[in-house]
Amino acid sequence: MKTDISWLNTLRQNALTQFEQTRFPSQRLEDWRYTNLSAIEKKQFAFANQVETFDDTHKNHLADFMLNDCYHAIFVDGFFDALLSTLPENITVCSINEAAEHHETVLAPVFNQAIESPHGFTHFTNVHFSDGIFVCINEHSQLDKPLQILHFATQQAMSATRHVVILEENACATLIETFIGVETQTYLTSSVLEIFLNDHANLTLYKVQQDSDKAYHFGGTYVKQADNAHFTHHNFALGGLLARSEIMSHLETGAQCELNGLYLGENRQHLDNLTRIVHAKPDAVSREYYKGILNHRARGVFQGRIVVAKDAQCTDSQMNNRNLLLSSDAEIDTKPQLEIYADDVKCTHGVTVGQLDEKSIFYLQSRGIDEDHAKHILTFAFANEMVDKITVPSLHDCVFTQLLARFPQGAER
Amino acid sequence: MLKIKDLAVNVGAKEILKGLNLNVNAGEIHAIMGPNGAGKSTLSHVLSGKSGYDVTGGSITYNEKDLLEMPAEIRAREGVFLAFQYPVEIAGVTNVYLLKAALNAIRKHKGLSEVDAMDFLTLVKSKTKALDMDEKFLYRAVNEGFSGGEKKRNEILQMAMLEPQLCILDETDSGLDIDALRIVADGVNALRSENRAFIMVTHYQRLLDYIKPDFVHVLADGKIIKSGGAELALELEEKGYGWLEQA
């Protein structure tokens, strides 16, 4: 059910006009040159319906991914499920449809303001979103435990959700986005999240994309960081047939931005990651570290751009992308870019693409460990550096288990 | 235990070993000495199953089995252990996990069940202590950021845990100061037994002051050109290798 609110209706109408012109992004656009979306158009997905009840298998699947010690906002096929969800009290967290009606004065002025480079997917999502989450944390307040926003796809259909998170001055929160679907189901999920961090606010956001191996996924995260705001993102791209993840952040004076990512592709998976960090004002710090492991015929894309505006003196920025190719048919397209207009800055970037180290494999073999096991140990260790950064225990367990399933015996529980 | 017969090994088109013969029995310690480039490291690597070497002639029999037919991990499970000259640093893999995985692989090969977690910890802690290593080393990544001495001690720790039958020490003394050398030697001496044999590959006689060999062999130009007792090492220390090579 779409809410009938005039400001939102106007916005949806404008987005529709734009989407009719752009359609889904084409490879002629530089940001999309490595990712061909024609398969999505060909699928001609219908929109998902709201399901009334779902069976035990679905419930169990969902339960496997609901994290302990977290609040839960559950979206089934894009629709907010109030019964399955547990939201914090005393803090404004509600569905975006509800917020459009009841928090219009807060939501309307910011909506769409963090999206600096709109494209077909952001237009599409603005036109068609069925619901989403709205979080607004007052100044000096914090969320006492993480909020998990869990997206569960059950139908062979497409769904879109739209989310807005606002942290007022000195507010603090941890959010977890989880994307899952019924195994072997074909679907398209599109999710657009805007985040507004006021002065000294601190947000840690995890994204675990664990969609079905036939799913198409788009997830865009667009952040505005006011002075001295901290944003930390951990992006795990594990599932999906074709998945595109975008994280873009705009940094004001003294803001700090840390982007970590891990993409694990196998079979014919295509995992595309685009990040952009814009240092708009002086003294901001950014750290970006993405790692990828690609096996079989999987393809990974990393496009990381750091922009340092003319005013952004004393910027401190590091970007690193390391890739492990486990098969001669696997492919990585990596493109780190620095765009610097200021003169007093410290910016570094590095990229590596390689195979497992033969000397390390032999060392393990010489201790009695067979070659396959040795490779799993080394691959697991490469990926685990990113998993180890997760500080929410239940989430750490969940991702660690997924990693262990990919590389059995790669480590001890 | 080990019979090397007429072993000939090439690296690419280059002949490195040219008909090497060596017999090692259980309980014995053999030192292989020789000038740089004589083929000492090649011998260690070929025994442990490292790739990149072409065996063009001869045979290696280990406990009545054809060693050259076994992949590296099977040799290790059958009791062959190489203490590396340059132990490899492995980021993200803890020492304790490597030790446990290796011990279990060897136990499985012998038809034994996996080691009990508590028993394993007790064992590994006692061995660590015996080598004067901090327990913290167990939870650090394998050799990562270890000093030269720590790496060599770590090799001996692995040896002590895996209890091999044939231990090959490749230039174990290189890069060790005198204190570290003593600790490593004590570790090796503690492992001496009538069921276990050692081959120590070394350029200098220094290590042999601490670990007394039963036999000393001089490897030069791909062959063993002279064998003797421990006293041969002292002679080599005094005269160098030149007088033998010319002979």
XYZ file of C-alpha atoms in Angstrom:
660
model
C 0.000 0.000 0.000
C 1.500 3.263 -1.053
C 0.853 6.229 1.159
C -1.112 9.076 -0.377
C 0.982 12.075 0.592
C 1.251 14.953 -1.819
C 4.972 15.780 -1.418
C 5.834 12.151 -1.874
C 3.447 11.761 -4.802
C 5.135 14.651 -6.566
C 8.519 13.092 -5.915
C 7.406 9.713 -7.228
C 5.929 11.386 -10.310
C 9.191 13.191 -11.041
C 11.174 10.013 -10.526
C 8.890 8.190 -12.949
C 9.485 10.815 -15.620
C 13.235 10.445 -15.081
C 13.158 6.650 -15.055
C 11.231 6.607 -18.326
C 14.157 8.488 -19.836
C 17.018 6.596 -18.236
C 15.619 3.074 -17.751
C 18.115 0.834 -15.877
C 21.679 2.113 -16.308
C 23.463 1.178 -19.516
C 27.107 0.209 -19.902
C 27.655 3.420 -21.796
C 27.737 5.139 -18.412
C 31.242 5.111 -16.968
C 30.030 4.023 -13.515
C 28.280 1.020 -15.067
C 30.707 -0.007 -17.792
C 31.538 -3.380 -16.236
C 27.982 -4.444 -15.452
C 25.419 -5.490 -18.008
C 21.851 -5.233 -16.741
C 20.058 -6.447 -19.863
C 19.145 -9.730 -18.118
C 16.990 -7.786 -15.653
C 14.977 -6.117 -18.408
C 14.537 -9.492 -20.116
C 13.143 -11.125 -16.969
C 10.165 -8.750 -17.022
C 9.585 -9.180 -13.313
C 6.179 -8.311 -11.911
C 5.974 -6.435 -8.624
C 5.829 -8.559 -5.497
C 2.578 -8.790 -3.549
C 2.234 -8.576 0.167
C 2.081 -12.121 1.515
C -0.449 -12.810 4.264
C 1.211 -15.845 5.792
C 4.236 -17.876 4.936
C 5.122 -21.487 5.508
C 7.443 -23.023 8.067
C 10.394 -23.428 5.687
C 10.330 -19.706 5.065
C 9.971 -18.982 8.759
C 12.942 -21.184 9.571
C 15.047 -19.610 6.843
C 14.225 -16.188 8.231
C 14.932 -17.298 11.791
C 18.417 -18.482 10.722
C 19.339 -14.930 9.781
C 17.631 -13.009 12.599
C 20.433 -11.952 14.895
C 20.295 -12.223 18.662
C 20.624 -9.106 20.751
C 19.308 -6.876 18.004
C 16.126 -5.007 17.206
C 14.545 -6.255 14.001
C 12.809 -4.468 11.167
C 11.625 -7.205 8.832
C 10.675 -6.633 5.221
C 9.111 -9.501 3.316
C 9.152 -8.918 -0.424
C 9.560 -5.223 0.305
C 6.638 -4.966 2.740
C 7.187 -4.090 6.367
C 6.074 -6.924 8.650
C 5.112 -5.329 11.953
C 4.371 -8.663 13.621
C 7.804 -10.132 12.972
C 9.593 -6.893 13.781
C 10.729 -5.641 17.160
C 11.532 -1.951 17.179
C 13.107 0.099 19.946
C 10.890 2.238 22.125
C 11.599 5.866 22.954
C 13.452 6.298 19.684
C 11.840 7.170 16.383
C 11.990 4.039 14.289
C 9.053 3.258 12.023
C 8.197 2.317 8.477
C 8.903 5.010 5.904
C 5.234 5.063 4.908
C 4.274 5.846 8.468
C 7.035 8.456 8.666
C 5.801 10.132 5.478
C 2.522 10.799 7.280
C 3.625 11.394 10.856
C 7.158 12.777 10.521
C 6.684 14.762 7.347
C 8.381 17.869 8.771
C 11.568 15.893 9.396
C 11.489 13.567 6.418
C 10.309 15.738 3.536
C 13.123 18.325 3.705
C 15.884 15.694 3.557
C 14.368 13.081 1.273
C 16.569 12.574 -1.816
C 19.100 15.177 -0.638
C 21.979 12.722 -0.120
C 21.772 11.205 -3.597
C 24.356 13.189 -5.536
C 24.475 11.126 -8.717
C 21.005 9.724 -9.350
C 20.586 7.023 -12.004
C 18.048 4.485 -13.231
C 18.068 2.424 -10.043
C 17.594 5.344 -7.683
C 14.767 6.682 -9.881
C 13.206 3.229 -10.104
C 13.323 2.810 -6.357
C 11.812 6.237 -5.730
C 8.928 5.437 -8.060
C 8.184 1.952 -6.845
C 9.229 1.535 -3.225
C 6.597 -0.351 -1.286
C 8.005 0.630 2.100
C 11.248 1.105 4.034
C 12.584 2.086 7.400
C 12.845 5.494 8.968
C 15.223 6.028 11.860
C 15.706 9.337 13.619
C 17.868 9.488 16.706
C 17.769 12.659 18.759
C 20.857 14.560 19.789
C 22.992 12.892 22.445
C 20.887 9.715 22.231
C 21.925 6.294 21.183
C 20.419 3.027 20.106
C 21.075 0.611 22.976
C 21.505 -2.354 20.646
C 21.920 -2.764 16.890
C 18.899 -2.559 14.605
C 18.847 -5.291 11.988
C 16.947 -4.417 8.823
C 16.250 -7.776 7.269
C 15.051 -8.067 3.686
C 13.537 -11.418 2.792
C 12.481 -12.191 -0.781
C 10.067 -15.091 -1.276
C 8.490 -14.445 -4.668
C 9.702 -14.556 -8.237
C 9.182 -10.817 -8.515
C 10.791 -7.455 -7.946
C 10.581 -5.244 -4.910
C 11.964 -1.863 -3.957
C 12.474 -0.288 -0.566
C 13.514 3.189 0.471
C 15.121 4.049 3.774
C 16.138 7.186 5.629
C 18.348 7.358 8.701
C 18.983 10.592 10.578
C 21.370 10.934 13.500
C 21.192 14.274 15.244
C 24.216 15.829 16.953
C 26.242 13.351 18.990
C 23.763 10.558 18.356
C 25.131 7.066 17.996
C 23.811 3.851 16.424
C 24.672 0.528 14.815
C 22.550 -0.745 11.942
C 22.736 -4.026 10.054
C 21.218 -4.556 6.626
C 20.711 -8.205 5.712
C 19.466 -9.310 2.302
C 18.277 -12.880 1.917
C 15.820 -14.807 -0.233
C 14.306 -18.196 -0.752
C 16.995 -20.445 -2.156
C 17.006 -20.832 -5.944
C 14.292 -18.154 -6.305
C 14.815 -15.564 -9.046
C 14.011 -11.997 -7.995
C 15.154 -8.402 -8.045
C 15.662 -6.419 -4.884
C 16.404 -2.725 -5.038
C 17.110 -0.806 -1.891
C 18.098 2.819 -1.482
C 19.247 4.131 1.878
C 19.961 7.759 2.692
C 21.872 8.634 5.824
C 22.239 12.039 7.440
C 24.811 12.349 10.187
C 24.855 15.638 12.049
C 27.836 17.030 13.952
C 29.704 14.388 15.948
C 27.141 11.700 15.183
C 28.535 8.168 14.912
C 27.015 5.429 12.776
C 28.294 1.930 12.121
C 26.489 0.197 9.293
C 26.888 -3.402 8.226
C 25.524 -4.793 5.011
C 25.370 -8.538 4.429
C 24.081 -9.394 0.988
C 23.322 -13.094 1.035
C 20.660 -13.254 -1.688
C 19.789 -16.434 -3.573
C 22.202 -17.539 -6.294
C 19.675 -16.515 -8.951
C 18.856 -13.102 -7.528
C 19.529 -9.613 -8.832
C 20.383 -7.017 -6.255
C 20.871 -3.299 -6.178
C 21.725 -1.577 -2.929
C 22.688 2.076 -2.733
C 23.826 3.850 0.427
C 24.196 7.621 0.282
C 25.609 9.458 3.256
C 26.008 13.057 4.296
C 28.494 13.533 7.108
C 28.394 16.888 8.869
C 31.392 18.216 10.823
C 33.232 15.524 12.789
C 30.614 12.871 12.077
C 31.876 9.284 11.951
C 30.643 6.720 9.487
C 31.895 3.132 9.375
C 30.603 0.726 6.767
C 31.247 -3.005 6.414
C 30.018 -4.405 3.149
C 29.797 -8.183 2.647
C 28.749 -9.217 -0.852
C 28.308 -12.973 -0.633
C 25.176 -13.914 -2.571
C 23.222 -13.049 -5.675
C 23.762 -13.783 -9.360
C 24.287 -10.129 -10.165
C 24.694 -7.648 -7.371
C 25.633 -4.003 -7.407
C 26.499 -2.147 -4.267
C 27.063 1.598 -4.075
C 28.336 3.539 -1.115
C 28.818 7.253 -1.459
C 29.647 9.644 1.305
C 30.035 13.408 1.472
C 32.395 14.605 4.194
C 32.369 17.985 5.876
C 35.131 19.351 8.128
C 36.836 16.773 10.325
C 34.488 13.957 9.371
C 35.774 10.385 9.397
C 34.700 7.719 6.972
C 35.787 4.079 6.977
C 34.623 1.748 4.227
C 35.433 -1.945 4.433
C 34.278 -4.534 1.971
C 34.528 -8.188 1.087
C 33.133 -9.728 -2.078
C 33.179 -13.493 -2.501
C 32.206 -14.632 -5.976
C 31.874 -18.186 -7.240
C 30.306 -19.938 -10.245
C 28.931 -17.191 -12.478
C 28.328 -14.542 -9.861
C 28.859 -10.923 -10.827
C 29.600 -8.678 -7.860
C 29.977 -4.979 -8.571
C 31.041 -2.479 -5.931
C 31.203 1.227 -6.459
C 32.291 3.623 -3.750
C 32.760 7.344 -3.723
C 34.112 9.447 -0.907
C 33.893 13.186 -1.377
C 36.096 15.275 0.879
C 34.255 18.586 0.586
C 35.861 20.403 3.518
C 39.230 20.354 5.329
C 40.614 17.877 7.848
C 38.448 14.885 7.020
C 39.860 11.366 7.174
C 38.854 8.411 5.033
C 40.023 4.808 5.052
C 38.859 2.357 2.469
C 39.777 -1.320 2.343
C 38.058 -3.750 -0.021
C 39.028 -7.367 -0.559
C 37.716 -9.777 -3.150
C 37.943 -13.508 -3.758
C 36.764 -14.801 -7.095
C 36.486 -18.434 -8.079
C 35.231 -20.363 -11.138
C 33.867 -17.914 -13.712
C 32.895 -15.252 -11.197
C 33.539 -11.607 -11.943
C 34.188 -8.847 -9.490
C 34.201 -5.109 -9.994
C 35.712 -2.518 -7.708
C 35.404 1.129 -8.629
C 36.579 3.336 -5.809
C 36.760 7.054 -6.253
C 38.033 9.610 -3.789
C 37.341 13.227 -4.568
C 39.165 15.957 -2.682
C 37.546 19.348 -3.293
C 39.539 22.556 -3.562
C 38.603 23.570 -0.010
C 39.447 20.221 1.498
C 42.976 20.985 2.704
C 44.682 18.532 5.044
C 42.623 15.637 3.773
C 43.954 12.260 4.891
C 42.793 9.436 2.694
C 43.842 5.844 2.016
C 42.279 3.366 -0.365
C 43.281 -0.230 -0.810
C 41.818 -3.036 -2.907
C 43.221 -6.576 -2.774
C 41.996 -9.419 -4.908
C 42.537 -13.141 -4.929
C 41.724 -15.028 -8.114
C 41.251 -18.739 -7.493
C 40.587 -19.736 -11.081
C 41.970 -18.748 -14.452
C 38.435 -17.965 -15.643
C 37.672 -15.596 -12.783
C 37.912 -11.890 -13.481
C 38.339 -8.682 -11.549
C 37.982 -5.190 -12.916
C 39.433 -2.798 -10.416
C 39.624 0.939 -10.838
C 40.776 3.091 -7.961
C 40.582 6.785 -8.737
C 41.849 9.833 -6.931
C 40.483 13.197 -7.998
C 42.355 15.876 -6.102
C 41.759 19.604 -6.380
C 43.381 20.689 -3.106
C 47.169 20.969 -2.736
C 47.846 20.060 0.892
C 46.599 16.485 1.127
C 47.805 13.023 2.045
C 46.210 10.469 -0.275
C 47.374 6.980 -1.100
C 45.884 4.105 -2.988
C 46.926 0.584 -3.851
C 45.599 -2.402 -5.726
C 46.754 -5.998 -5.843
C 45.487 -8.914 -7.879
C 47.011 -12.323 -7.326
C 46.778 -16.014 -6.668
C 47.450 -17.987 -3.524
C 51.104 -18.016 -2.586
C 52.789 -21.264 -3.688
C 55.353 -21.064 -0.889
C 52.612 -20.871 1.727
C 50.769 -23.825 0.194
C 53.961 -25.906 0.243
C 54.738 -24.903 3.810
C 51.347 -26.206 4.952
C 51.739 -29.359 2.838
C 55.117 -30.013 4.407
C 53.273 -30.170 7.737
C 50.880 -32.872 6.531
C 48.017 -30.706 5.304
C 46.787 -31.616 1.823
C 46.717 -29.091 -0.989
C 42.944 -28.445 -0.996
C 42.872 -27.992 2.748
C 45.889 -25.692 2.555
C 44.145 -23.562 -0.075
C 41.020 -23.325 2.067
C 43.085 -22.263 5.067
C 44.862 -19.541 3.096
C 41.716 -18.306 1.354
C 39.788 -18.252 4.591
C 42.557 -16.254 6.247
C 42.529 -13.726 3.402
C 38.787 -13.142 3.831
C 38.710 -13.417 7.587
C 40.657 -10.199 7.985
C 37.437 -8.408 7.008
C 35.129 -10.666 9.031
C 37.253 -10.033 12.116
C 36.353 -6.368 11.939
C 32.729 -7.162 12.856
C 32.151 -6.182 16.468
C 28.556 -7.438 16.839
C 29.084 -11.014 18.120
C 25.959 -12.598 16.618
C 26.711 -11.015 13.239
C 30.333 -12.093 13.422
C 29.175 -15.669 14.031
C 26.744 -15.508 11.145
C 29.274 -14.234 8.584
C 32.036 -16.488 9.930
C 29.723 -19.478 9.414
C 28.979 -18.406 5.833
C 32.696 -18.100 5.159
C 33.403 -21.492 6.662
C 30.685 -23.014 4.463
C 32.519 -21.636 1.411
C 35.931 -22.810 2.588
C 35.402 -25.873 4.804
C 38.158 -26.523 7.335
C 39.527 -23.069 6.578
C 39.567 -22.381 10.302
C 38.411 -23.706 13.606
C 35.155 -22.412 15.066
C 65.186 -45.774 7.383
C 66.347 -43.677 4.423
C 68.293 -44.923 1.424
C 69.295 -42.439 -1.242
C 70.819 -44.123 -4.258
C 72.529 -42.415 -7.198
C 70.204 -39.444 -6.918
C 70.377 -37.056 -9.862
C 68.337 -33.863 -9.824
C 67.998 -31.021 -12.290
C 66.579 -27.581 -11.859
C 65.536 -26.617 -15.344
C 68.433 -27.650 -17.580
C 70.997 -27.377 -14.791
C 72.302 -30.502 -13.078
C 72.432 -29.921 -9.323
C 72.743 -33.387 -7.781
C 74.866 -35.822 -9.784
C 74.596 -39.248 -8.241
C 74.256 -38.775 -4.513
C 74.309 -41.752 -2.139
C 73.330 -41.659 1.527
C 72.039 -44.176 4.068
C 70.450 -43.006 7.285
C 69.372 -45.370 10.047
C 67.024 -44.701 12.940
C 68.757 -43.058 15.891
C 71.522 -41.473 13.784
C 72.414 -37.846 13.245
C 73.984 -36.988 9.905
C 75.455 -33.619 9.068
C 75.665 -32.599 5.429
C 78.214 -29.882 4.938
C 79.557 -28.235 1.887
C 80.284 -25.019 0.039
C 77.546 -22.762 -1.258
C 75.933 -24.017 -4.438
C 76.893 -27.636 -3.778
C 73.251 -28.769 -3.738
C 72.587 -28.902 0.018
C 69.261 -27.092 -0.097
C 68.226 -28.985 -3.201
C 68.671 -32.225 -1.265
C 66.467 -30.931 1.591
C 63.799 -29.769 -0.822
C 63.757 -32.956 -2.847
C 63.402 -35.005 0.338
C 60.434 -32.924 1.488
C 58.649 -32.988 -1.865
C 58.926 -29.394 -2.991
C 57.998 -28.800 -6.634
C 60.374 -27.333 -9.184
C 62.915 -30.159 -9.185
C 63.292 -32.866 -11.826
C 64.606 -36.164 -10.520
C 66.452 -37.541 -13.542
C 67.976 -40.612 -11.955
C 68.340 -42.732 -8.848
C 65.925 -43.499 -6.022
C 64.964 -42.555 -2.486
C 63.551 -45.291 -0.270
C 62.029 -44.305 3.049
C 60.877 -47.082 5.399
C 60.897 -49.441 2.412
C 58.599 -47.114 0.429
C 59.356 -45.042 -2.661
C 59.542 -41.522 -1.226
C 59.600 -39.813 -4.613
C 56.150 -41.177 -5.437
C 54.574 -39.488 -2.408
C 53.089 -35.970 -2.471
C 54.598 -33.592 0.090
C 51.739 -33.947 2.584
C 51.953 -37.759 2.539
C 55.689 -37.606 3.255
C 54.910 -35.349 6.217
C 52.233 -37.747 7.461
C 54.668 -40.639 7.068
C 57.078 -38.821 9.372
C 59.350 -36.676 7.191
C 59.797 -33.166 8.569
C 61.662 -30.266 7.011
C 62.696 -27.397 9.259
C 62.873 -24.577 6.718
C 65.864 -22.340 6.191
C 63.392 -19.522 5.565
C 60.134 -20.341 7.365
C 57.151 -18.860 5.524
C 55.026 -16.108 7.055
C 51.329 -16.858 6.756
C 49.050 -13.911 7.543
C 45.745 -14.661 9.227
C 46.499 -18.276 10.177
C 47.336 -18.750 13.828
C 50.178 -20.969 14.926
C 47.843 -22.958 17.117
C 45.460 -23.662 14.234
C 48.314 -24.802 11.976
C 49.646 -27.119 14.691
C 46.249 -28.635 15.346
C 45.363 -29.071 11.667
C 48.762 -30.671 11.002
C 48.607 -32.942 14.034
C 45.115 -34.103 13.116
C 46.072 -34.722 9.477
C 48.935 -36.931 10.678
C 46.752 -38.708 13.252
C 44.070 -39.384 10.668
C 46.701 -40.869 8.341
C 47.713 -43.222 11.131
C 44.095 -44.227 11.762
C 43.870 -42.303 15.036
C 40.999 -40.074 16.146
C 41.312 -36.277 16.242
C 43.177 -34.931 19.221
C 41.065 -33.873 22.200
C 40.967 -30.070 22.493
C 42.073 -30.004 26.121
C 44.824 -32.584 25.646
C 46.075 -30.626 22.674
C 46.283 -27.374 24.619
C 48.102 -29.012 27.511
C 50.567 -30.592 25.091
C 51.231 -27.503 23.018
C 51.682 -25.329 26.088
C 54.247 -27.667 27.601
C 56.219 -27.841 24.344
C 56.086 -24.066 23.981
C 57.452 -23.657 27.470
C 60.234 -26.136 26.822
C 61.409 -23.981 23.924
C 61.281 -20.868 26.061
C 58.567 -19.385 23.837
C 55.807 -17.117 25.103
C 52.347 -18.713 24.873
C 51.245 -15.620 23.003
C 53.142 -16.963 19.984
C 50.528 -19.674 19.655
C 47.830 -17.143 18.908
C 49.861 -15.049 16.508
C 49.838 -15.576 12.754
C 52.360 -18.198 11.631
C 55.818 -16.580 11.610
C 54.359 -13.168 10.845
C 56.610 -10.501 12.251
C 58.724 -13.117 14.060
C 62.436 -12.459 14.403
C 64.855 -14.889 12.759
C 65.383 -16.707 16.062
C 61.655 -16.903 16.773
C 60.999 -18.406 13.359
C 63.594 -21.129 13.896
C 62.249 -21.887 17.363
C 58.812 -22.110 15.843
C 60.092 -24.738 13.393
C 61.418 -26.777 16.307
C 58.094 -26.336 18.132
C 56.303 -27.820 15.134
C 58.813 -30.646 15.043
C 58.262 -31.349 18.739
C 54.487 -31.386 18.275
C 54.386 -33.564 15.161
C 57.000 -36.077 16.367
C 58.430 -36.992 12.967
C 60.756 -39.946 12.314
C 63.090 -38.207 9.892
C 63.945 -34.586 10.671
C 65.707 -32.495 8.063
C 67.178 -29.252 9.372
C 67.982 -26.917 6.509
C 70.573 -24.316 7.603
C 68.816 -24.078 10.950
C 71.725 -22.154 12.452
C 71.641 -19.349 9.901
C 70.580 -16.037 11.374
C 70.684 -17.243 14.975
C 72.537 -15.519 17.763
C 74.301 -17.694 20.296
C 71.431 -17.801 22.826
C 68.849 -18.691 20.205
C 71.213 -21.306 18.787
C 71.501 -22.927 22.207
C 67.720 -23.020 22.695
C 67.184 -24.511 19.254
C 69.931 -27.080 19.836
C 68.487 -28.027 23.221
C 65.127 -28.502 21.520
C 66.648 -30.786 18.914
C 68.681 -32.741 21.458
C 65.534 -33.310 23.514
C 63.994 -34.953 20.461
C 66.892 -37.342 19.891
C 65.736 -40.911 20.197
C 66.567 -44.349 18.873
C 63.497 -44.221 16.585
C 64.280 -40.859 15.078
C 66.937 -39.727 12.624
C 68.232 -36.274 11.776
C 69.826 -34.812 8.682
C 71.394 -31.453 9.417
C 72.282 -29.408 6.404
C 74.721 -26.700 7.364
C 77.414 -24.521 5.947
C 79.216 -23.962 9.236
C 80.457 -26.253 11.939
C 78.996 -23.976 14.664
C 75.711 -25.889 15.026
C 77.637 -29.129 15.412
C 79.189 -27.796 18.639
C 75.728 -28.038 20.137
C 74.272 -31.021 18.309
C 76.899 -33.706 17.979
C 76.534 -35.679 14.740
C 77.321 -39.374 14.309
C 78.358 -38.831 10.699
C 79.577 -35.892 8.692
C 79.349 -35.840 4.891
C 80.824 -33.326 2.517
C 78.597 -32.457 -0.406
C 80.351 -30.783 -3.293
C 79.374 -30.462 -6.923
C 76.277 -32.625 -6.478
C 77.949 -35.587 -4.816
C 79.108 -36.702 -1.416
C 82.861 -36.580 -1.759
C 83.884 -37.496 1.760
C 82.262 -39.017 4.833
C 83.537 -39.377 8.350
C 82.758 -38.928 12.014
C 82.242 -35.742 14.002
C 85.968 -34.991 13.779
C 85.653 -34.356 10.016
C 83.629 -31.230 10.767
C 86.478 -29.815 12.833
C 88.911 -30.515 10.047
C 86.643 -28.692 7.609
C 86.385 -25.761 9.966
C 90.154 -25.540 10.015
C 90.997 -26.199 6.362
C 87.829 -25.135 4.496
C 86.436 -27.136 1.598
C 89.129 -26.375 -0.957
C 91.477 -29.270 -0.157
C 88.655 -31.792 -0.706
C 87.348 -30.311 -3.912
C 90.806 -30.316 -5.420
C 91.430 -33.916 -4.441
